[in-house]
Coordinates of C-alpha atoms and ligand atoms in Angstrom, one line a residue:
X24 CA -25.0 6.8 -26.3
X25 CA -24.3 8.8 -23.4
X26 CA -20.7 10.2 -23.4
X27 CA -18.7 9.8 -20.1
X28 CA -16.8 12.1 -18.7
X29 CA -13.3 12.2 -16.8
X30 CA -12.1 15.2 -15.1
X31 CA -8.5 16.2 -15.0
X32 CA -8.9 19.4 -12.8
X33 CA -6.4 18.3 -9.8
X34 CA -4.0 16.2 -12.4
X35 CA -3.6 17.4 -15.8
X36 CA -5.2 20.8 -15.6
X37 CA -3.0 22.5 -13.1
X38 CA 0.2 20.4 -14.2
X39 CA -0.5 21.9 -17.8
X40 CA -1.3 25.4 -16.6
X41 CA 0.8 26.3 -13.5
X42 CA 3.5 23.8 -13.5
X43 CA 1.7 21.0 -11.1
X44 CA 1.6 23.3 -8.2
X45 CA -2.0 22.9 -6.8
X46 CA -2.0 21.8 -3.1
X47 CA -3.7 18.7 -1.7
X48 CA -5.6 21.3 1.0
X49 CA -6.9 23.0 -2.2
X50 CA -8.6 19.8 -3.6
X51 CA -9.9 18.5 -0.2
X52 CA -13.3 21.0 0.0
X53 CA -14.5 20.1 -3.2
X54 CA -13.7 16.5 -3.4
X55 CA -17.0 15.5 -2.0
X56 CA -19.0 17.4 -4.5
X57 CA -16.8 16.2 -7.5
X58 CA -18.1 12.8 -6.0
X59 CA -21.7 13.5 -6.7
X60 CA -21.3 14.6 -10.3
X61 CA -21.1 11.3 -11.8
X62 CA -18.0 11.2 -13.4
X63 CA -16.5 8.1 -15.3
X64 CA -13.3 8.9 -13.3
X65 CA -11.5 11.5 -11.6
X66 CA -8.0 11.9 -12.8
X67 CA -6.2 12.7 -9.6
X68 CA -2.7 11.5 -9.3
X69 CA 0.4 10.5 -11.3
X70 CA 1.9 12.4 -14.0
X71 CA 4.1 15.1 -12.7
X72 CA 1.7 15.4 -9.4
X73 CA 4.1 13.1 -7.6
X74 CA 7.1 14.5 -8.3
X75 CA 5.9 18.3 -7.8
X76 CA 4.4 17.2 -4.1
X77 CA 7.8 16.2 -3.2
X78 CA 10.2 18.8 -4.6
X79 CA 8.0 21.9 -4.6
X80 CA 5.2 21.6 -2.4
X81 CA 6.8 19.3 0.7
X82 CA 3.7 17.3 0.7
X83 CA 3.3 13.4 0.7
X84 CA 1.5 12.4 -2.7
X85 CA 0.5 8.8 -1.0
X86 CA -1.0 11.3 1.6
X87 CA -2.8 13.3 -1.0
X88 CA -4.2 9.9 -2.6
X89 CA -5.2 8.6 0.5
X90 CA -7.2 11.6 1.5
X91 CA -8.8 12.1 -1.7
X92 CA -9.6 8.5 -1.3
X93 CA -11.4 9.1 2.0
X94 CA -13.8 12.0 0.4
X95 CA -14.4 10.3 -3.1
X96 CA -16.2 7.3 -2.0
X97 CA -18.2 6.5 -5.4
X98 CA -16.2 7.8 -8.4
X99 CA -13.3 5.7 -9.6
X100 CA -9.8 7.3 -9.1
X101 CA -7.5 7.6 -12.3
X102 CA -4.0 8.2 -12.5
X103 CA -1.6 8.5 -15.3
X104 CA 1.3 6.1 -15.3
X105 CA 4.4 6.4 -17.7
X106 CA 4.7 2.5 -18.0
X107 CA 8.5 1.5 -16.8
X108 CA 8.7 4.9 -16.3
X109 CA 6.1 4.9 -13.4
X110 CA 5.9 8.5 -12.6
X111 CA 9.8 9.2 -13.2
X112 CA 11.8 10.3 -15.9
X113 CA 13.7 7.2 -16.9
X114 CA 13.1 3.5 -16.9
X115 CA 12.6 1.7 -13.5
X116 CA 13.4 -2.0 -12.5
X117 CA 10.4 -4.4 -12.9
X118 CA 10.7 -4.9 -8.9
X119 CA 9.6 -1.0 -8.3
X120 CA 6.9 -1.2 -11.1
X121 CA 5.3 -4.0 -9.5
X122 CA 5.6 -2.5 -5.7
X123 CA 4.2 1.1 -7.3
X124 CA 1.3 -0.3 -8.9
X125 CA 0.3 -2.9 -5.7
X126 CA 0.8 0.4 -3.3
X127 CA -1.3 2.6 -6.0
X128 CA -4.3 0.0 -5.8
X129 CA -4.0 0.1 -2.1
X130 CA -4.2 3.6 -1.3
X131 CA -7.0 3.7 -3.9
X132 CA -6.4 4.2 -7.4
X133 CA -8.8 2.6 -9.9
X134 CA -8.1 3.2 -13.2
X135 CA -4.3 3.2 -14.4
X136 CA -4.0 4.9 -17.9
X137 CA -0.8 3.6 -19.0
X138 CA 1.3 4.6 -21.5
X139 CA 4.8 4.8 -23.4
X140 CA 6.7 8.0 -24.8
X141 CA 7.8 6.1 -27.7
X142 CA 4.5 3.7 -28.1
X143 CA 6.9 1.1 -27.6
X144 CA 4.3 -1.5 -26.0
X145 CA 7.3 -3.5 -24.9
X146 CA 7.6 -0.9 -22.1
X147 CA 3.8 -1.2 -21.2
X148 CA 3.4 -4.5 -21.0
X149 CA 4.3 -5.2 -17.4
X150 CA 2.4 -2.4 -16.0
X151 CA -0.7 -3.4 -17.7
X152 CA -0.5 -7.0 -16.7
X153 CA 0.1 -6.0 -13.0
X154 CA -2.5 -3.6 -12.9
X155 CA -4.7 -6.0 -14.3
X156 CA -3.8 -8.8 -11.7
X157 CA -4.5 -6.1 -9.1
X158 CA -8.3 -5.9 -10.3
X159 CA -7.9 -2.6 -11.8
X160 CA -9.2 -1.0 -15.2
X161 CA -6.6 -0.6 -17.4
X162 CA -6.6 2.1 -19.9
X163 CA -4.3 1.5 -23.0
X164 CA -2.6 5.2 -24.3
X165 CA -1.6 6.0 -27.5
X166 CA 0.4 9.1 -27.9
X167 CA -0.7 11.2 -30.6
X168 CA 1.5 13.0 -32.7
X169 CA 1.9 13.9 -36.4
X170 CA 4.7 13.0 -38.1
X171 CA 6.0 11.3 -41.5
X172 CA 5.9 7.8 -39.7
X173 CA 2.8 8.1 -37.5
X174 CA 0.0 6.9 -39.6
X175 CA -4.0 5.7 -38.6
X176 CA -3.3 2.4 -39.5
X177 CA 0.0 2.4 -37.1
X178 CA -2.0 3.7 -34.5
X179 CA -5.1 1.3 -35.1
X180 CA -2.7 -1.5 -35.0
X181 CA -1.5 -0.5 -31.6
X182 CA -4.9 -0.1 -30.0
X183 CA -5.6 -3.6 -31.3
X184 CA -2.2 -4.9 -29.7
X185 CA -3.3 -3.1 -26.3
X186 CA -6.6 -4.9 -26.7
X187 CA -4.8 -8.1 -26.8
X188 CA -3.0 -7.4 -23.7
X189 CA -5.8 -7.2 -22.0
X190 CA -6.7 -3.2 -21.8
X191 CA -10.4 -2.2 -20.7
X192 CA -10.5 0.9 -22.7
X193 CA -8.1 2.9 -25.3
X194 CA -7.1 6.5 -24.9
X195 CA -6.2 8.8 -27.7
X196 CA -3.6 10.5 -25.7
X197 CA -3.4 14.2 -27.7
X198 CA -1.0 15.5 -25.2
X199 CA -0.2 18.6 -27.5
X200 CA -3.7 19.3 -28.8
X201 CA -2.7 18.7 -32.2
X202 CA -5.7 16.7 -33.3
X203 CA -8.4 18.4 -35.8
X204 CA -11.9 17.4 -36.3
X205 CA -11.5 15.6 -39.3
X206 CA -8.4 13.7 -38.4
X207 CA -10.0 12.5 -34.9
X208 CA -13.1 11.7 -36.7
X209 CA -10.7 9.0 -39.2
X210 CA -8.8 8.1 -36.1
X211 CA -11.7 7.2 -34.0
X212 CA -13.6 5.7 -36.9
X213 CA -10.2 3.4 -37.8
X214 CA -9.9 2.1 -34.0
X215 CA -13.5 1.3 -33.4
X216 CA -13.2 -1.2 -36.4
X217 CA -10.4 -2.5 -34.7
X218 CA -11.2 -2.9 -30.8
X219 CA -14.4 -3.4 -29.1
X220 CA -13.2 -1.8 -25.9
X221 CA -14.8 1.9 -25.1
X222 CA -12.5 4.5 -26.6
X223 CA -11.2 7.9 -24.4
X224 CA -10.2 11.2 -26.2
X225 CA -7.7 13.4 -24.3
X226 CA -6.8 16.6 -25.7
X227 CA -5.4 20.0 -24.7
X228 CA -6.8 23.5 -26.0
X229 CA -3.6 24.6 -26.9
X230 CA -4.0 25.0 -30.6
X231 CA -8.0 26.0 -29.8
X232 CA -9.5 23.0 -31.9
X233 CA -10.2 20.8 -29.1
X234 CA -13.5 21.4 -28.2
X235 CA -14.6 21.2 -31.8
X236 CA -12.7 18.0 -31.9
X237 CA -14.3 16.6 -29.1
X238 CA -17.8 17.0 -30.5
X239 CA -16.5 15.3 -34.0
X240 CA -14.9 12.3 -32.0
X241 CA -18.4 11.7 -30.3
X242 CA -20.1 11.4 -33.6
X243 CA -17.6 8.8 -34.9
X244 CA -18.2 7.1 -31.7
X245 CA -15.6 8.3 -28.7
X246 CA -17.2 6.9 -25.6
X247 CA -15.4 9.0 -23.1
X248 CA -13.8 12.9 -23.2
X249 CA -11.5 14.3 -20.9
X250 CA -12.3 17.7 -19.3
X251 CA -11.5 20.3 -17.0
X252 CA -13.5 23.0 -14.8
X253 CA -13.5 25.9 -16.8
X254 CA -11.1 28.0 -14.4
X255 CA -8.4 25.4 -15.0
X256 CA -9.7 24.7 -18.5
X257 CA -8.8 26.0 -22.0
X258 CA -5.2 27.2 -22.8
X259 CA -2.5 24.4 -22.5
X260 CA -5.3 22.6 -20.2
X261 CA -8.6 20.1 -21.3
X262 CA -11.9 21.9 -22.7
X263 CA -14.1 23.2 -20.1
X264 CA -16.0 20.6 -18.4
X265 CA -19.2 22.7 -17.7
X266 CA -19.2 23.9 -21.5
X267 CA -18.9 20.1 -22.9
X268 CA -21.5 18.6 -20.6
X269 CA -23.7 21.7 -21.9
X270 CA -22.8 21.0 -25.5
X271 CA -24.0 17.6 -25.4
X272 CA -27.4 18.5 -23.5
X273 CA -30.6 17.3 -25.3
X274 CA -28.6 15.5 -27.8
X275 CA -28.3 11.5 -28.0
X276 CA -25.1 11.8 -26.1
X277 CA -26.1 13.9 -23.3
X278 CA -23.8 13.0 -20.5
X279 CA -26.4 13.2 -17.9
X280 CA -24.6 15.5 -15.8
X281 CA -26.1 18.3 -13.5
X282 CA -25.2 21.5 -15.1
X283 CA -26.1 23.3 -11.7
X284 CA -24.1 21.5 -9.7
X285 CA -20.9 21.5 -12.2
X286 CA -21.4 25.2 -12.0
X287 CA -21.0 25.4 -8.2
X288 CA -18.0 23.2 -8.7
X289 CA -16.8 25.7 -11.3
X290 CA -17.3 28.4 -8.9
X291 CA -15.1 27.0 -6.4
X292 CA -12.2 26.3 -8.7
X293 CA -12.6 30.1 -10.3
X294 CA -12.0 31.6 -6.8
X295 CA -9.2 29.0 -5.9
X296 CA -7.7 30.0 -9.6
X297 CA -7.0 33.6 -8.2
X298 CA -4.7 32.2 -5.4
X299 CA -2.6 30.8 -8.3
X300 CA -2.9 34.0 -10.8
X301 CA 0.8 34.8 -10.3
X302 CA 1.7 31.3 -11.9
X303 CA -0.7 31.6 -15.0
X304 CA 0.9 32.8 -18.1
X305 CA 0.0 34.4 -21.4
X306 CA 1.8 31.5 -23.1
X307 CA -0.5 29.0 -21.5
X308 CA -3.3 30.4 -21.3
X309 CA -3.8 31.6 -25.0
X310 CA -4.9 29.2 -27.5
X311 CA -2.0 29.3 -30.3
X312 CA -1.7 27.6 -33.3
X313 CA 2.1 27.7 -33.4
X314 CA 1.8 24.6 -31.5
X315 CA 0.6 22.7 -34.7
X316 CA 4.4 23.8 -35.8
X317 CA 6.3 22.8 -33.2
X318 CA 4.0 20.4 -31.5
X319 CA 4.7 20.9 -27.7
X320 CA 2.5 19.9 -25.3
X321 CA 1.2 21.8 -22.3
X322 CA 3.2 20.6 -19.5
X323 CA 6.5 20.7 -21.8
X324 CA 5.5 24.7 -22.9
X325 CA 5.1 25.7 -19.3
X326 CA 8.4 24.3 -18.3
X327 CA 10.0 25.7 -21.2
X328 CA 8.6 29.4 -20.2
X329 CA 9.3 28.8 -16.5
X330 CA 13.0 27.5 -17.3
X331 CA 13.6 30.4 -19.7
X332 CA 12.3 32.8 -17.7
X333 CA 14.3 31.6 -14.6
X334 CA 17.2 31.9 -16.8
X335 CA 16.4 35.4 -18.0
X336 CA 16.4 34.1 -21.3
X337 CA 12.6 34.5 -22.4
X338 CA 13.8 36.5 -25.6
X339 CA 15.2 33.0 -26.9
X340 CA 11.6 31.5 -26.5
X341 CA 10.6 32.0 -30.4
X342 CA 14.1 30.5 -31.3
X343 CA 13.6 27.4 -28.9
X344 CA 10.4 26.8 -30.3
X345 CA 11.9 26.4 -33.9
X346 CA 14.6 24.5 -32.6
X347 CA 12.1 21.8 -31.2
X348 CA 10.8 20.3 -34.3
X349 CA 14.4 20.1 -35.7
X350 CA 15.6 18.0 -32.8
X351 CA 12.8 15.8 -32.9
X352 CA 13.2 15.0 -36.4
X353 CA 16.9 14.3 -36.2
X354 CA 16.1 11.9 -32.9
X355 CA 13.5 9.6 -35.3
X356 CA 10.1 11.6 -34.2
X357 CA 9.6 10.8 -30.9
X358 CA 6.1 11.8 -29.3
X359 CA 6.6 14.7 -27.4
X360 CA 5.4 13.5 -24.0
X361 CA 7.3 12.9 -20.9
X362 CA 10.2 12.0 -20.7
X363 CA 11.0 12.5 -24.2
X364 CA 9.3 15.9 -24.2
X365 CA 12.0 17.0 -21.9
X366 CA 14.8 15.0 -23.6
X367 CA 13.7 17.0 -26.8
X368 CA 13.2 20.2 -24.9
X369 CA 16.5 20.5 -23.0
X370 CA 18.6 19.4 -26.0
X371 CA 16.6 22.4 -27.7
X372 CA 17.3 24.5 -25.1
X373 CA 20.7 23.7 -25.1
X374 CA 21.3 24.2 -28.8
X375 CA 20.1 27.8 -28.6
X376 CA 21.7 28.8 -25.6
X377 CA 25.2 27.4 -26.1
X378 CA 25.0 29.0 -29.7
X379 CA 26.0 25.4 -31.4
X380 CA 23.9 22.9 -31.8
X381 CA 24.7 19.6 -29.9
X382 CA 27.7 21.3 -28.7
X383 CA 26.3 19.9 -25.2
X384 CA 24.2 17.5 -24.7
X385 CA 22.6 15.3 -21.8
X386 CA 23.0 11.9 -20.6
X387 CA 19.5 11.3 -21.3
X388 CA 20.0 12.4 -25.0
X389 CA 23.0 9.5 -25.1
X390 CA 20.4 7.0 -23.6
X391 CA 17.9 7.7 -26.2
X392 CA 20.0 7.5 -29.2
X393 CA 21.5 3.9 -27.5
X394 CA 17.8 2.5 -27.4
X395 CA 17.5 2.8 -23.5
X396 CA 14.2 4.7 -23.8
X397 CA 12.8 2.2 -26.3
X398 CA 12.6 1.9 -30.0
X399 CA 12.4 5.2 -31.4
X400 CA 9.6 5.7 -34.0
X401 CA 11.6 6.7 -36.9
X402 CA 15.2 6.6 -37.9
X403 CA 17.8 8.4 -36.0
X404 CA 19.9 11.0 -38.0
X405 CA 23.0 9.3 -38.4
X406 CA 25.3 12.6 -38.0
X407 CA 23.9 13.0 -34.8
X408 CA 24.3 9.2 -33.8
X409 CA 28.4 9.7 -34.7
X410 CA 28.4 13.1 -32.7
X411 CA 26.7 12.1 -29.6
X412 CA 27.5 8.1 -29.2
X413 CA 30.4 7.4 -31.8
X414 CA 30.5 3.5 -32.7
X415 CA 28.3 2.4 -29.3
X416 CA 25.6 0.1 -30.6
X417 CA 21.9 0.5 -29.3
X418 CA 20.1 -2.2 -27.5
X419 CA 17.7 -4.1 -28.8
X420 CA 15.8 -5.7 -25.7
X421 CA 12.9 -3.9 -23.7
X422 CA 15.0 -1.8 -21.5
X423 CA 13.7 -2.9 -18.4
X424 CA 15.0 -6.3 -19.2
X425 CA 18.8 -4.7 -18.3
X426 CA 17.7 -3.1 -15.3
X427 CA 18.7 -5.3 -12.1
X428 CA 15.9 -5.2 -9.3
X429 CA 16.8 -2.7 -6.7
X430 CA 14.5 -2.7 -3.7
X431 CA 16.3 -4.7 -1.7
X432 CA 19.3 -2.7 -1.7
X433 CA 17.5 0.7 -1.2
X434 CA 15.9 -0.4 1.6
X435 CA 19.0 -1.6 3.2
X436 CA 20.5 2.2 2.6
X437 CA 17.0 3.7 3.8
X438 CA 16.8 2.2 6.7
X439 CA 20.6 3.1 7.3
X440 CA 19.6 6.8 6.8
X441 CA 16.5 6.1 8.9
X442 CA 14.0 7.6 6.0
X443 CA 11.5 4.5 5.7
X444 CA 8.9 5.0 8.0
X445 CA 6.0 3.4 6.0
X446 CA 6.3 0.9 3.0
X447 CA 5.3 3.7 0.5
X448 CA 8.5 5.7 1.5
X449 CA 10.7 3.2 -0.1
X450 CA 8.8 3.6 -3.5
X451 CA 9.3 7.3 -3.2
X452 CA 13.1 7.0 -2.5
X453 CA 13.5 4.4 -5.2
X454 CA 11.9 6.9 -7.6
X455 CA 13.5 10.1 -6.6
X456 CA 17.0 9.0 -5.0
X457 CA 18.4 12.4 -4.7
X458 CA 15.1 14.7 -3.6
X459 CA 13.3 12.0 -1.5
X460 CA 16.0 11.6 1.0
X461 CA 15.6 15.6 2.0
X462 CA 11.9 15.1 1.7
X463 CA 11.6 12.2 3.8
X464 CA 14.3 13.8 6.5
X465 CA 11.6 16.5 6.5
X466 CA 14.3 18.9 5.3
X467 CA 12.1 20.9 2.4
X468 CA 9.7 23.5 2.6
X469 CA 6.9 24.3 0.8
X470 CA 7.5 26.9 -2.4
X471 CA 5.8 30.2 -1.8
X472 CA 3.7 31.3 -4.7
X473 CA 5.2 34.5 -5.8
X474 CA 3.0 37.8 -5.3
X475 CA 1.2 39.4 -8.2
X476 CA 3.2 42.5 -7.5
X477 CA 6.3 40.5 -8.0
X478 CA 5.3 39.0 -11.2
X479 CA 3.6 42.2 -12.8
X480 CA 7.1 44.5 -12.0
X481 CA 9.0 41.8 -13.8
X482 CA 6.6 42.3 -16.8
X483 CA 6.6 46.0 -17.4
X484 CA 10.2 46.9 -16.7
X485 CA 9.2 51.0 -17.1
X486 CA 7.8 51.0 -13.4
X487 CA 10.0 52.1 -10.9
X488 CA 8.7 49.2 -8.2
X489 CA 12.3 48.9 -6.3
X490 CA 12.0 46.3 -3.4
X491 CA 14.2 43.9 -1.7
X492 CA 12.9 40.8 0.0
X493 CA 14.0 36.9 0.9
X494 CA 12.3 34.0 -0.2
X495 CA 12.7 30.5 0.9
X496 CA 13.0 27.9 -1.6
X497 CA 13.3 24.1 -0.5
X498 CA 14.8 25.4 2.5
X499 CA 17.3 27.7 1.2
X500 CA 16.7 31.6 1.4
X501 CA 17.3 33.7 -1.5
X502 CA 17.8 37.6 -1.7
X503 CA 15.6 38.9 -3.9
X504 CA 15.8 42.3 -5.7
X505 CA 13.0 43.5 -7.8
X506 CA 14.3 46.4 -9.9
X507 CA 13.7 48.3 -13.2
X508 CA 16.5 47.3 -15.1
X509 CA 15.1 46.5 -18.6
X510 CA 15.5 43.1 -19.4
X511 CA 16.6 41.6 -16.0
X512 CA 14.1 43.0 -13.9
X513 CA 14.2 40.1 -11.1
X514 CA 17.8 39.8 -9.9
X515 CA 18.8 36.6 -7.5
X516 CA 21.8 36.7 -5.6
X517 CA 23.1 34.0 -3.3
X518 CA 25.6 35.5 -1.0
X519 CA 27.6 32.1 -0.6
X520 CA 29.0 32.7 -4.2
X521 CA 31.9 34.7 -5.5
X522 CA 30.5 38.1 -6.4
X523 CA 32.9 38.2 -9.4
X524 CA 33.8 35.1 -11.8
X525 CA 37.5 34.6 -10.9
X526 CA 40.1 33.3 -13.6
X527 CA 39.4 29.5 -13.9
X528 CA 36.1 29.4 -12.8
X529 CA 33.6 26.6 -13.9
X530 CA 29.9 28.2 -14.0
X531 CA 26.6 26.4 -14.2
X532 CA 25.6 26.7 -17.5
X533 CA 22.0 26.7 -16.4
X534 CA 19.6 27.4 -13.3
X535 CA 19.1 23.9 -11.6
X536 CA 20.1 21.6 -8.8
X537 CA 23.6 20.4 -8.2
X538 CA 23.0 16.5 -8.4
X539 CA 26.9 15.7 -8.2
X540 CA 30.4 17.3 -7.8
X541 CA 32.2 14.7 -9.3
X542 CA 36.1 16.1 -7.9
X543 CA 37.4 17.5 -4.6
X544 CA 40.1 20.2 -4.0
X545 CA 43.3 19.4 -5.1
X546 CA 42.1 16.8 -7.9
X547 CA 43.7 17.5 -10.9
X548 CA 41.1 17.7 -14.3
X549 CA 41.8 17.8 -18.0
X550 CA 40.1 19.6 -20.2
X551 CA 36.4 18.6 -21.1
X552 CA 36.2 16.3 -17.6
X553 CA 32.9 16.1 -16.3
X554 CA 33.3 17.7 -12.8
X555 CA 29.5 17.9 -11.7
X556 CA 26.0 17.3 -12.5
X557 CA 23.2 19.4 -12.9
X558 CA 19.7 18.7 -13.3
X559 CA 17.3 21.3 -14.9
X560 CA 13.9 20.4 -16.5
X561 CA 14.2 16.8 -14.9
X562 CA 17.2 16.2 -17.0
X563 CA 20.9 15.5 -16.2
X564 CA 23.5 18.1 -17.6
X565 CA 27.3 17.7 -17.4
X566 CA 29.5 20.5 -16.2
X567 CA 32.9 20.2 -18.0
X568 CA 36.3 21.3 -16.8
X569 CA 37.1 24.4 -19.5
X570 CA 41.1 23.8 -19.4
X571 CA 43.3 21.1 -17.8
X572 CA 44.2 22.0 -14.0
X573 CA 43.8 21.7 -10.3
X574 CA 40.9 22.1 -8.5
X575 CA 41.3 25.0 -6.2
X576 CA 38.1 25.6 -4.5
X577 CA 34.7 24.3 -4.9
X578 CA 31.4 26.7 -4.0
X579 CA 28.6 24.4 -4.5
X580 CA 27.1 21.2 -2.8
X581 CA 24.6 18.3 -4.1
X582 CA 21.2 18.9 -3.8
X583 CA 21.9 23.3 -4.1
X584 CA 20.2 25.3 -6.2
X585 CA 22.1 27.3 -8.4
X586 CA 21.6 30.1 -11.2
X587 CA 22.9 30.4 -14.5
X588 CA 26.4 31.6 -14.0
X589 CA 27.1 30.8 -10.7
X590 CA 30.6 29.8 -9.8
X591 CA 30.5 26.3 -9.2
X592 CA 34.6 25.7 -8.8
X593 CA 37.7 27.4 -9.6
X594 CA 40.2 25.5 -11.4
X595 CA 43.7 26.9 -11.8
Ligands
MN630 MN1 -2.3 15.5 -21.0

């Protein structure tokens, strides 16, 4: 039985290794060759790529899809769809889900891999139905995780339920690379007993076990494997395409793919990886069985690393890793995948950086506890519930049902702002109302890949390597000083902010983007009032007034990127 391969190099691989920064112009030169291989599909879109295109690359994600479709004429193009979350980090209304899928099919998607972070099938039903109605191949995904409430039987039940909803294949989505060879055999066998449709294994090399688990899964009857070209494989990414294909050569499972062609494509990506080298980190390229303890998936790990680095808090990395499983257990064992990985991740960071557990929480944690993400797999810690939501009762219906249609209103607003130039723009705006406005107005710029010299000098503090330069991030100029001060090698200073911290300052608790400033000069505020919202790691964080008083001066504006400790406003 031939094993089929889904190549993920231009989606999950760079999402897991380099925070989703691969540019479309680096994908297009190799697209026609990728089309010649004979892959079951090419995963090219969805997941974090949509957000990253807009936020960091100043690229239109729809244009990327259209350009790839032009060059890939024979191979199925696949995307990762987060059920009712679409490609965002919260649930959207049914009208947004429908329109997104219509446009994705129109522009070239053939295969929708659909999942829900909590494995709550209610959040997947609409997306599955709509994708089926457009004639797409629907792969129902089961988020694999290990916990007292996740059993082989519960996963097999879910597979059977997904087949019943019309899914064309099942994906075991092991986003953190946790699955051991023995366990995958047990799971694939159990699922194969229950469903007739093909089973795909999607894993990551995070713990180093994935290549072995892939082989074991195939002997148990798995039909499709997800791989990435070697230069963008291994580590927190997928097992390497070339090696997996080679491993099955001359066996009953032979993929039939041309190793020489794969090698040539692999060389292209090897050369390309040099350009992105400053973005690769030891934490994401080395296997580490620590993941078996904290269960953090690749994308989340590279995000945590970049967040802690930006805040000069990498020394807290170990503490944050230890905090994640505690928070996860208290929240009823959600699988760690977008968006619950961000919800749990940012709460773990807050618990460590603020020095007191749950002293600060995000809006998302509250929403999660109220059932707005769906049904948690296990019981939520009673004390946590009491501390964060008090007497408020969680909802019991499908969360999407409570969300009003929004497209008509957004279309009016978008037209007024003059940002809707094609039908896809409306969906971009609906998904990311803040960033999309700037993007669609052409106000954003492509992020600069840092030079290796700058990264190296920050890693080795003993080298005296003083230099100053300016970098431009999303249209904002930062004066960057690289100096040799131990532990704080890179100083990012913004001239608009007060250099000292005046009495009564409200400072940014973390690096992030100001989503809103909720007060204006002269307003009276009470201690504990929410005076601003900051988005960090894609989660909204409240900024509180430290004491009662009058807002004297505001130094931040909506959409501004602020650093940890920047003065947002002064309350007298
Ligand atoms: Mn993945």
